[in-house]
Short mmCIF file of C-alpha atoms in Angstrom, two decimals:
data_model
loop_
_atom_site.label_atom_id
_atom_site.label_comp_id
_atom_site.label_asym_id
_atom_site.label_seq_id
_atom_site.Cartn_x
_atom_site.Cartn_y
_atom_site.Cartn_z
CA MET A 1 -15.61 26.41 -57.29
CA ARG A 2 -13.41 28.77 -55.29
CA ARG A 3 -15.09 27.68 -52.04
CA VAL A 4 -14.43 24.04 -52.92
CA LEU A 5 -10.75 24.78 -53.54
CA VAL A 6 -10.42 26.72 -50.29
CA GLY A 7 -12.11 23.89 -48.39
CA ALA A 8 -9.87 21.30 -49.98
CA LEU A 9 -6.81 23.39 -49.17
CA LEU A 10 -7.84 23.70 -45.51
CA LEU A 11 -8.43 19.94 -45.28
CA HIS A 12 -5.01 19.33 -46.81
CA LEU A 13 -3.33 21.73 -44.39
CA GLY A 14 -5.15 20.12 -41.44
CA ALA A 15 -4.08 16.65 -42.54
CA CYS A 16 -0.50 17.85 -42.98
CA SER A 17 -0.53 19.42 -39.53
CA TRP A 18 -1.86 16.17 -38.00
CA SER A 19 0.66 14.07 -39.95
CA ASN A 20 3.48 16.46 -39.05
CA SER A 21 2.61 16.24 -35.32
CA LEU A 22 2.77 12.46 -35.42
CA TYR A 23 6.04 12.54 -37.37
CA GLN A 24 7.55 14.97 -34.87
CA ALA A 25 6.35 12.82 -31.97
CA ARG A 26 8.12 9.82 -33.53
CA GLN A 27 11.36 11.74 -34.05
CA LEU A 28 11.31 13.24 -30.58
CA SER A 29 10.59 9.82 -29.08
CA SER A 30 13.67 8.36 -30.77
CA ALA A 31 15.77 11.31 -29.59
CA ALA A 32 14.47 10.94 -26.03
CA ALA A 33 15.26 7.21 -25.97
CA LYS A 34 18.79 7.96 -27.25
CA ALA A 35 19.28 10.59 -24.54
CA GLU A 36 18.21 8.01 -21.94
CA ARG A 37 20.74 5.48 -23.24
CA GLU A 38 23.45 8.13 -23.04
CA GLU A 39 22.30 9.00 -19.47
CA ARG A 40 21.48 12.60 -20.40
CA THR A 41 18.63 12.65 -17.91
CA PHE A 42 17.69 16.33 -18.20
CA ASP A 43 17.62 16.23 -22.01
CA ALA A 44 15.60 13.02 -21.98
CA GLY A 45 13.00 14.49 -19.66
CA SER A 46 12.61 17.60 -21.79
CA LEU A 47 12.25 15.52 -24.96
CA TRP A 48 9.70 13.14 -23.45
CA GLY A 49 7.64 16.16 -22.41
CA GLN A 50 7.60 17.36 -26.01
CA VAL A 51 6.65 13.86 -27.21
CA ALA A 52 3.60 13.87 -24.94
CA VAL A 53 2.44 17.23 -26.31
CA LYS A 54 2.97 16.37 -29.99
CA ALA A 55 1.36 12.94 -29.65
CA ASP A 56 -1.63 14.43 -27.87
CA SER A 57 -2.02 16.96 -30.65
CA ALA A 58 -1.86 14.24 -33.31
CA TYR A 59 -4.44 12.11 -31.52
CA ALA A 60 -6.81 15.05 -30.97
CA ARG A 61 -6.86 15.78 -34.70
CA ASN A 62 -7.53 12.19 -35.73
CA PRO A 63 -8.07 9.54 -33.05
CA ALA A 64 -9.12 6.77 -35.46
CA GLY A 65 -7.10 4.09 -37.18
CA SER A 66 -3.51 2.93 -36.86
CA ARG A 67 -2.09 6.43 -36.62
CA GLY A 68 -4.43 7.30 -33.78
CA ALA A 69 -3.29 4.15 -32.01
CA GLU A 70 0.36 5.12 -32.58
CA ALA A 71 -0.28 8.59 -31.16
CA LEU A 72 -1.69 6.95 -28.02
CA TRP A 73 1.34 4.67 -27.80
CA LEU A 74 3.80 7.55 -28.10
CA ARG A 75 1.95 9.64 -25.52
CA GLY A 76 1.64 6.72 -23.09
CA ARG A 77 5.32 5.87 -23.47
CA ALA A 78 6.30 9.49 -22.85
CA LEU A 79 4.18 9.71 -19.69
CA ALA A 80 5.63 6.45 -18.44
CA ARG A 81 9.21 7.62 -19.00
CA LEU A 82 8.38 10.86 -17.19
CA GLY A 83 7.46 8.79 -14.14
CA ASP A 84 3.69 9.13 -14.51
CA CYS A 85 2.69 5.49 -14.78
CA PRO A 86 -0.78 6.12 -13.26
CA GLY A 87 -1.42 8.59 -16.08
CA ALA A 88 0.25 6.43 -18.71
CA LEU A 89 -1.63 3.21 -17.91
CA PRO A 90 -5.06 4.06 -19.39
CA VAL A 91 -3.40 5.56 -22.49
CA LEU A 92 -1.23 2.47 -23.04
CA GLU A 93 -4.19 0.15 -22.44
CA ARG A 94 -6.20 1.99 -25.12
CA ALA A 95 -3.24 1.87 -27.49
CA LEU A 96 -2.92 -1.88 -27.00
CA VAL A 97 -6.57 -2.43 -27.92
CA ALA A 98 -6.25 -0.26 -31.02
CA ALA A 99 -2.78 -1.41 -32.11
CA GLY A 100 -3.64 -4.63 -33.89
CA ALA A 101 -0.46 -6.08 -35.37
CA ALA A 102 1.57 -2.85 -35.29
CA GLU A 103 5.35 -3.16 -35.50
CA TRP A 104 5.70 -1.38 -32.16
CA ASP A 105 3.25 -3.72 -30.40
CA ASP A 106 5.94 -5.57 -28.42
CA ASP A 107 7.55 -2.31 -27.27
CA LEU A 108 4.11 -1.19 -26.11
CA ARG A 109 3.62 -4.41 -24.17
CA VAL A 110 6.97 -3.96 -22.41
CA GLU A 111 6.13 -0.38 -21.42
CA LEU A 112 2.64 -1.37 -20.29
CA ALA A 113 4.04 -4.25 -18.23
CA ARG A 114 6.54 -1.94 -16.56
CA CYS A 115 3.78 0.47 -15.56
CA ARG A 116 1.53 -2.33 -14.33
CA ALA A 117 4.35 -3.56 -12.11
CA VAL A 118 5.12 -0.05 -10.83
CA THR A 119 1.47 0.59 -9.94
CA GLY A 120 1.08 -2.62 -7.94
CA ASN A 121 -0.22 -5.09 -10.52
CA PRO A 122 2.65 -7.60 -10.93
CA ASP A 123 0.31 -10.37 -12.12
CA GLY A 124 -0.97 -8.09 -14.88
CA ALA A 125 2.61 -7.34 -15.89
CA LEU A 126 3.50 -11.03 -16.07
CA GLU A 127 0.39 -11.81 -18.10
CA ILE A 128 1.20 -9.35 -20.85
CA LEU A 129 4.90 -10.28 -21.06
CA GLY A 130 4.30 -13.96 -21.85
CA PRO A 131 4.48 -13.69 -25.66
CA ILE A 132 7.64 -11.54 -25.52
CA LEU A 133 9.46 -13.88 -23.15
CA ALA A 134 8.82 -16.64 -25.68
CA GLY A 135 9.72 -14.43 -28.68
CA ASP A 136 12.77 -14.21 -30.94
CA ASP A 137 13.98 -10.67 -30.19
CA PRO A 138 16.85 -11.07 -27.67
CA GLU A 139 16.91 -7.40 -26.66
CA LEU A 140 13.18 -7.22 -26.02
CA ARG A 141 13.23 -10.65 -24.38
CA GLY A 142 15.98 -9.49 -22.02
CA GLU A 143 14.09 -6.33 -21.09
CA ALA A 144 10.88 -8.31 -20.60
CA GLY A 145 12.78 -10.77 -18.42
CA ARG A 146 14.05 -7.97 -16.21
CA ILE A 147 10.58 -6.50 -15.80
CA ALA A 148 9.04 -9.94 -15.20
CA GLY A 149 11.72 -10.76 -12.63
CA ARG A 150 10.97 -7.62 -10.68
CA ALA A 151 7.25 -8.27 -10.97
CA LEU A 152 7.81 -11.76 -9.57
CA VAL A 153 9.65 -10.25 -6.59
CA SER A 154 6.66 -7.98 -5.95
CA ALA A 155 4.32 -10.98 -6.27
CA GLY A 156 6.32 -12.95 -3.69
CA ARG A 157 7.51 -15.55 -6.21
CA TRP A 158 11.16 -15.19 -5.30
CA ASP A 159 12.59 -18.47 -6.61
CA GLU A 160 11.08 -17.80 -10.04
CA ALA A 161 12.34 -14.21 -9.90
CA LEU A 162 15.91 -15.36 -9.33
CA VAL A 163 15.75 -17.52 -12.46
CA LEU A 164 14.60 -14.63 -14.66
CA LEU A 165 16.98 -12.11 -13.09
CA GLU A 166 20.03 -14.34 -13.48
CA GLY A 167 22.67 -12.54 -15.50
CA ASP A 168 21.02 -9.12 -15.07
CA ASP A 169 23.95 -7.12 -13.70
CA SER A 170 22.22 -3.76 -13.89
CA ASP A 171 21.80 -1.91 -10.60
CA GLY A 172 18.07 -2.62 -10.68
CA GLY A 173 18.51 -6.30 -11.47
CA ARG A 174 21.08 -6.88 -8.73
CA TRP A 175 18.89 -5.03 -6.24
CA GLU A 176 15.86 -7.15 -7.01
CA ARG A 177 18.03 -10.27 -6.61
CA THR A 178 19.16 -8.88 -3.25
CA ILE A 179 15.57 -8.55 -2.09
CA ALA A 180 14.54 -11.95 -3.46
CA LEU A 181 17.44 -13.66 -1.69
CA ALA A 182 16.65 -11.84 1.55
CA GLU A 183 12.99 -12.84 1.29
CA LEU A 184 14.14 -16.46 0.98
CA GLY A 185 16.20 -16.09 4.16
CA ARG A 186 19.49 -16.25 2.24
CA THR A 187 20.91 -13.16 3.94
CA GLY A 188 24.58 -13.89 3.21
CA GLU A 189 23.93 -14.16 -0.53
CA ALA A 190 21.78 -11.04 -0.40
CA LEU A 191 24.68 -9.10 1.14
CA GLU A 192 27.00 -10.37 -1.59
CA GLU A 193 24.61 -9.08 -4.24
CA ALA A 194 24.39 -5.73 -2.44
CA ALA A 195 28.18 -5.50 -1.94
CA PRO A 196 28.83 -3.04 -4.83
CA ARG A 197 26.21 -0.67 -3.50
CA LEU A 198 27.46 -1.07 0.06
CA GLU A 199 31.01 -0.29 -1.04
CA ALA A 200 29.82 2.73 -2.99
CA ALA A 201 27.66 3.90 -0.05
CA ASP A 202 24.78 4.17 -2.51
CA SER A 203 22.17 6.39 -0.85
CA SER A 204 19.68 5.76 -3.66
CA ALA A 205 19.18 2.12 -2.60
CA ASP A 206 16.12 1.36 -0.48
CA TRP A 207 18.09 0.04 2.49
CA ASP A 208 15.03 0.35 4.73
CA ARG A 209 13.32 -2.25 2.55
CA LEU A 210 16.24 -4.66 2.98
CA VAL A 211 16.19 -4.11 6.75
CA ARG A 212 12.45 -4.83 6.93
CA VAL A 213 12.83 -8.04 4.91
CA VAL A 214 15.72 -9.35 7.03
CA ALA A 215 13.81 -8.49 10.21
CA ARG A 216 10.95 -10.68 9.00
CA ARG A 217 12.88 -13.51 7.38
CA ASP A 218 16.18 -13.82 9.24
CA PRO A 219 16.07 -11.78 12.46
CA ALA A 220 19.12 -13.62 13.84
CA ARG A 221 21.27 -11.80 11.26
CA LEU A 222 19.54 -8.44 11.55
CA ASP A 223 22.28 -6.85 13.65
CA GLU A 224 24.89 -8.04 11.14
CA VAL A 225 23.00 -6.30 8.33
CA LEU A 226 22.58 -3.12 10.38
CA ALA A 227 26.31 -3.15 11.15
CA ARG A 228 27.18 -3.47 7.46
CA LEU A 229 24.88 -0.58 6.62
CA GLY A 230 26.26 1.50 9.47
CA SER A 231 29.82 1.03 8.22
CA MET A 232 29.12 2.73 4.89
CA ARG A 233 30.82 6.06 4.27
CA SER A 234 28.91 9.27 5.02
CA ILE A 235 26.25 7.48 7.08
CA THR A 236 24.65 9.70 9.70
CA ASP A 237 23.11 8.96 13.07
CA ASP A 238 19.74 9.78 11.54
CA ASP A 239 20.28 7.04 8.93
CA ARG A 240 21.13 4.51 11.65
CA ALA A 241 18.09 5.55 13.69
CA ARG A 242 15.82 5.21 10.66
CA TRP A 243 17.07 1.68 9.98
CA GLN A 244 16.54 0.73 13.61
CA LEU A 245 13.02 2.12 13.33
CA SER A 246 12.37 0.01 10.21
CA ALA A 247 13.70 -3.06 12.00
CA GLY A 248 11.60 -2.49 15.10
CA ALA A 249 8.44 -1.80 13.13
CA ALA A 250 8.89 -4.99 11.07
CA LEU A 251 9.61 -7.10 14.16
CA LEU A 252 6.45 -5.84 15.87
CA GLU A 253 4.40 -7.85 13.37
CA HIS A 254 5.72 -11.29 14.37
CA ASP A 255 7.85 -10.79 17.50
CA PRO A 256 6.27 -7.89 19.39
CA ALA A 257 8.59 -8.14 22.38
CA ALA A 258 11.73 -7.97 20.21
CA GLY A 259 10.26 -5.13 18.16
CA ALA A 260 9.34 -3.16 21.27
CA ARG A 261 12.85 -3.60 22.71
CA ARG A 262 14.43 -2.26 19.53
CA LEU A 263 12.07 0.71 19.42
CA GLU A 264 12.60 1.46 23.10
CA ALA A 265 16.36 1.53 22.50
CA LEU A 266 15.79 4.39 20.06
CA LEU A 267 14.21 6.46 22.81
CA ALA A 268 17.46 6.46 24.78
CA GLY A 269 19.29 8.33 22.01
CA SER A 270 19.13 11.97 21.05
CA ALA A 271 15.86 13.41 19.79
CA SER A 272 15.16 12.54 16.16
CA PRO A 273 12.21 12.04 13.83
CA SER A 274 12.81 8.28 14.07
CA GLY A 275 12.69 8.43 17.87
CA SER A 276 9.39 10.30 17.73
CA ARG A 277 7.97 7.75 15.30
CA ALA A 278 9.20 4.94 17.56
CA ARG A 279 7.28 6.48 20.47
CA MET A 280 4.11 6.63 18.41
CA LEU A 281 4.50 3.01 17.33
CA LEU A 282 5.00 1.96 20.95
CA ILE A 283 1.93 3.95 21.99
CA ASP A 284 -0.11 2.27 19.25
CA ARG A 285 1.25 -1.08 20.39
CA ARG A 286 0.24 -0.43 24.02
CA PHE A 287 -3.35 0.22 22.98
CA ALA A 288 -3.36 -2.71 20.56
CA THR A 289 -2.64 -5.08 23.46
CA VAL A 290 -5.41 -3.76 25.73
CA HIS A 291 -7.87 -6.55 26.50
CA ASP A 292 -10.21 -5.32 29.27
CA SER A 293 -11.10 -2.30 31.39
CA SER A 294 -8.16 -2.75 33.80
CA SER A 295 -5.53 -2.90 31.08
CA LEU A 296 -7.21 0.03 29.34
CA ALA A 297 -7.03 2.18 32.50
CA ALA A 298 -3.36 1.29 32.99
CA THR A 299 -2.50 2.08 29.37
CA VAL A 300 -4.26 5.45 29.47
CA GLU A 301 -1.94 6.40 32.34
CA ASP A 302 1.21 4.84 30.87
CA VAL A 303 1.17 6.47 27.45
CA ALA A 304 1.26 9.99 28.86
CA ALA A 305 4.60 9.22 30.50
CA LEU A 306 5.88 7.49 27.36
CA ALA A 307 5.13 10.52 25.19
CA ARG A 308 6.37 13.19 27.63
CA GLY A 309 8.74 15.67 26.02
CA ASP A 310 7.73 14.76 22.47
CA ALA A 311 5.09 17.11 21.08
CA ALA A 312 4.00 14.93 18.17
CA ALA A 313 3.83 11.76 20.27
CA SER A 314 2.07 13.60 23.09
CA PHE A 315 -0.66 14.78 20.74
CA ALA A 316 -1.19 11.28 19.34
CA ALA A 317 -1.14 9.76 22.83
CA GLU A 318 -3.70 12.24 24.15
CA GLN A 319 -6.09 11.56 21.27
CA LEU A 320 -5.98 7.82 21.98
CA ALA A 321 -6.10 8.30 25.74
CA ARG A 322 -9.19 10.47 25.41
CA ARG A 323 -10.94 7.68 23.52
CA GLY A 324 -9.86 5.27 26.25
CA ARG A 325 -11.24 7.51 28.99
CA GLU A 326 -14.57 7.78 27.13
CA ILE A 327 -14.81 3.97 27.03
CA LEU A 328 -14.02 3.75 30.75
CA ALA A 329 -16.67 6.38 31.52
CA GLU A 330 -19.21 4.47 29.42
CA LEU A 331 -18.46 1.27 31.31
CA ALA A 332 -18.96 3.02 34.64
CA ALA A 333 -22.26 4.51 33.48
CA SER A 334 -23.62 1.30 31.93
CA PRO A 335 -23.90 -1.54 34.42
CA PRO A 336 -25.51 -4.74 33.05
CA GLY A 337 -29.17 -4.28 32.14
CA THR A 338 -28.96 -0.49 31.67
CA PRO A 339 -31.38 0.69 28.95
CA GLU A 340 -29.52 1.09 25.66
CA GLY A 341 -26.41 -0.31 27.33
CA ASP A 342 -26.18 -2.95 24.62
CA LEU A 343 -26.08 -0.22 21.98
CA ALA A 344 -23.46 1.63 23.99
CA MET A 345 -21.26 -1.47 24.19
CA PHE A 346 -21.51 -1.98 20.44
CA PHE A 347 -20.63 1.66 19.82
CA GLN A 348 -17.60 1.53 22.10
CA ALA A 349 -16.47 -1.77 20.58
CA THR A 350 -16.46 0.01 17.22
CA ILE A 351 -14.32 2.80 18.70
CA ALA A 352 -11.94 0.25 20.24
CA SER A 353 -11.52 -1.53 16.92
CA ASP A 354 -11.43 1.40 14.49
CA SER A 355 -9.83 4.19 16.53
CA LEU A 356 -7.69 2.42 19.14
CA HIS A 357 -6.93 -0.56 16.87
CA ALA A 358 -7.42 -2.74 19.93
CA PRO A 359 -9.16 -5.92 18.71
CA ALA A 360 -8.94 -7.71 22.06
CA LEU A 361 -10.65 -4.79 23.80
CA ALA A 362 -13.37 -4.68 21.13
CA SER A 363 -13.94 -8.40 21.62
CA TRP A 364 -14.14 -7.94 25.41
CA LEU A 365 -16.74 -5.16 25.03
CA LEU A 366 -18.85 -7.35 22.76
CA LEU A 367 -18.58 -10.18 25.27
CA ARG A 368 -19.78 -7.78 27.95
CA LEU A 369 -22.78 -6.97 25.74
CA GLU A 370 -23.58 -10.67 25.46
CA ARG A 371 -23.31 -11.30 29.19
CA GLY A 372 -24.81 -8.05 30.48
CA TRP A 373 -27.74 -7.89 28.03
CA PRO A 374 -28.43 -11.57 27.19
CA ASP A 375 -31.91 -10.81 25.79
CA SER A 376 -30.68 -8.06 23.45
CA PRO A 377 -31.46 -8.67 19.77
CA TYR A 378 -27.89 -7.47 19.11
CA VAL A 379 -26.26 -10.44 20.88
CA PRO A 380 -26.06 -12.46 17.61
CA LYS A 381 -24.53 -9.45 15.85
CA ALA A 382 -21.99 -9.16 18.66
CA LEU A 383 -21.14 -12.85 18.37
CA LEU A 384 -20.69 -12.57 14.61
CA ALA A 385 -18.49 -9.49 15.07
CA ARG A 386 -16.30 -11.37 17.57
CA LEU A 387 -15.45 -14.20 15.17
CA PRO A 388 -12.60 -12.34 13.40
CA LEU A 389 -11.60 -10.53 16.60
CA ALA A 390 -11.20 -13.68 18.71
CA PRO A 391 -10.25 -16.51 16.32
CA ASP A 392 -9.09 -18.72 19.21
CA SER A 393 -12.66 -18.68 20.56
CA ALA A 394 -14.35 -19.19 17.20
CA ASP A 395 -15.70 -22.68 17.96
CA ALA A 396 -17.23 -21.58 21.27
CA ILE A 397 -18.74 -18.49 19.65
CA ARG A 398 -20.35 -20.55 16.87
CA ALA A 399 -21.80 -22.91 19.47
CA ARG A 400 -23.45 -19.98 21.26
CA LEU A 401 -24.74 -18.61 17.95
CA ALA A 402 -26.73 -21.82 17.53
CA ALA A 403 -28.96 -20.71 20.40
CA HIS A 404 -30.11 -17.72 18.30
CA ALA A 405 -31.48 -19.58 15.29
CA ASP A 406 -34.38 -17.14 14.98
CA SER A 407 -32.16 -14.05 14.82
CA PRO A 408 -32.58 -11.82 11.75
CA TYR A 409 -28.78 -11.53 11.73
CA LEU A 410 -28.38 -15.25 11.14
CA ALA A 411 -31.08 -15.04 8.50
CA PHE A 412 -29.10 -12.30 6.77
CA VAL A 413 -25.91 -14.37 6.84
CA ALA A 414 -27.85 -17.29 5.35
CA GLY A 415 -29.18 -15.06 2.57
CA ARG A 416 -32.78 -15.00 3.85
CA HIS A 417 -34.88 -11.86 4.01
CA ASP A 418 -36.13 -10.84 7.46
CA PRO A 419 -37.72 -7.38 7.84
CA ARG A 420 -36.48 -7.20 11.44
CA PHE A 421 -32.90 -6.96 10.17
CA ALA A 422 -33.40 -3.51 8.59
CA THR A 423 -35.29 -2.28 11.68
CA LEU A 424 -32.48 -3.32 14.03
CA GLU A 425 -29.74 -1.94 11.78
CA ASP A 426 -31.55 1.38 11.39
CA ALA A 427 -31.90 1.70 15.15
CA LEU A 428 -28.24 0.90 15.75
CA GLY A 429 -27.13 3.25 12.98
CA PHE A 430 -29.29 6.05 14.36
CA TYR A 431 -27.79 5.51 17.83
CA ILE A 432 -24.19 5.50 16.57
CA ASP A 433 -24.75 8.61 14.41
CA GLY A 434 -26.17 10.39 17.45
CA ARG A 435 -23.19 9.45 19.60
CA LEU A 436 -20.75 10.59 16.94
CA ALA A 437 -22.61 13.89 16.63
CA GLU A 438 -22.36 14.34 20.41
CA GLN A 439 -18.60 13.84 20.23
CA LEU A 440 -18.32 16.33 17.40
CA VAL A 441 -20.30 18.96 19.30
CA GLY A 442 -18.16 18.28 22.33
CA GLY A 443 -15.00 19.00 20.39
CA GLY A 444 -13.90 15.37 19.93
CA GLN A 445 -12.00 14.33 16.85
CA ASP A 446 -11.87 10.88 15.39
CA VAL A 447 -8.37 9.44 15.37
CA ASN A 448 -9.17 6.60 13.00
#
């Protein structure tokens, strides 16, 4: 009888401890949320940390049922508020499955949506917010609208985002409207939205993001935006250089000449991290535009001069130049018809594409394989590999592929089994592995 009483007492104490942990997690969560509203950031962070510990303890003691689900919710919310959305996501997802019709279900959905948006899943955030946006709780609906609006900005649905963000005069809401307007090419309106932050010289704003968007969407007004940013109080030359770097890098994507000019202008100034990064971008750009052996040889020589005096850029330039010299040496040693020359061309095309990021050069090397080794079983593979590298020549490439109807590579693309395919791929893979091993033994390092 005594043993039964002792056992019952221990069970009761364990249950009380579990229940007490959950109760404390609830109380601490309310206190942390209050500290956030009052902008007591340090206190809020400390309290959320305690919530995570107490909720974890409650869940470990009894993970089943509604209280286990609530413990998950409180822990996930705490992790999210501590800035750990990657850690909070799986906890919140499990809480949502277990919650049922809990009274805190909508709050959970809002927190989960926020973390989905933060971790790069805006569509997932929008999906889960639907019921709340159509609900009756004005406070939750407003918060859901703000999260959905920001998610829509991330998803590139800027017109819809502006509708949801209308009336949101928080710093975050106005900033997302600024970005949405800039993405729509409405630069003047974007600057009006950003005016309070510009006047306050707010260093917490992601001005680089605004610069990149304007460079893409409204490059004619880019200098106006840069001038407005440069007129803010306490702005340093390093800030201005960083914004010029962001502008040049964004322009490279759709107006390479304009982007290169802006990056080159940075090189004329005093040494700075942005200037060094600009050099490396220009070096990458030089190799990206290489299209044959002559342009490769010229670029190998040019980048050394471009990087001179900059240790970081010189190192990067030398790594790329060494790859370029290896390709040139291979070309000299592999005239058309050379045994295994077709394999060598495929290997070097891979290096050109993956290490030099020079698609035109990779395409040229594959074309050389086709012309120099016309009977090679790898010609169809080279033609297939050129399709994404040379889209302007796609029709001509497909026409030449028709002459290789019996190729195991075309059989593979068509979903047919051909034992020759595995034999050819094994041989090519063995060759490439051997070449990479030779480079490793020789002290080479991959720059991919």
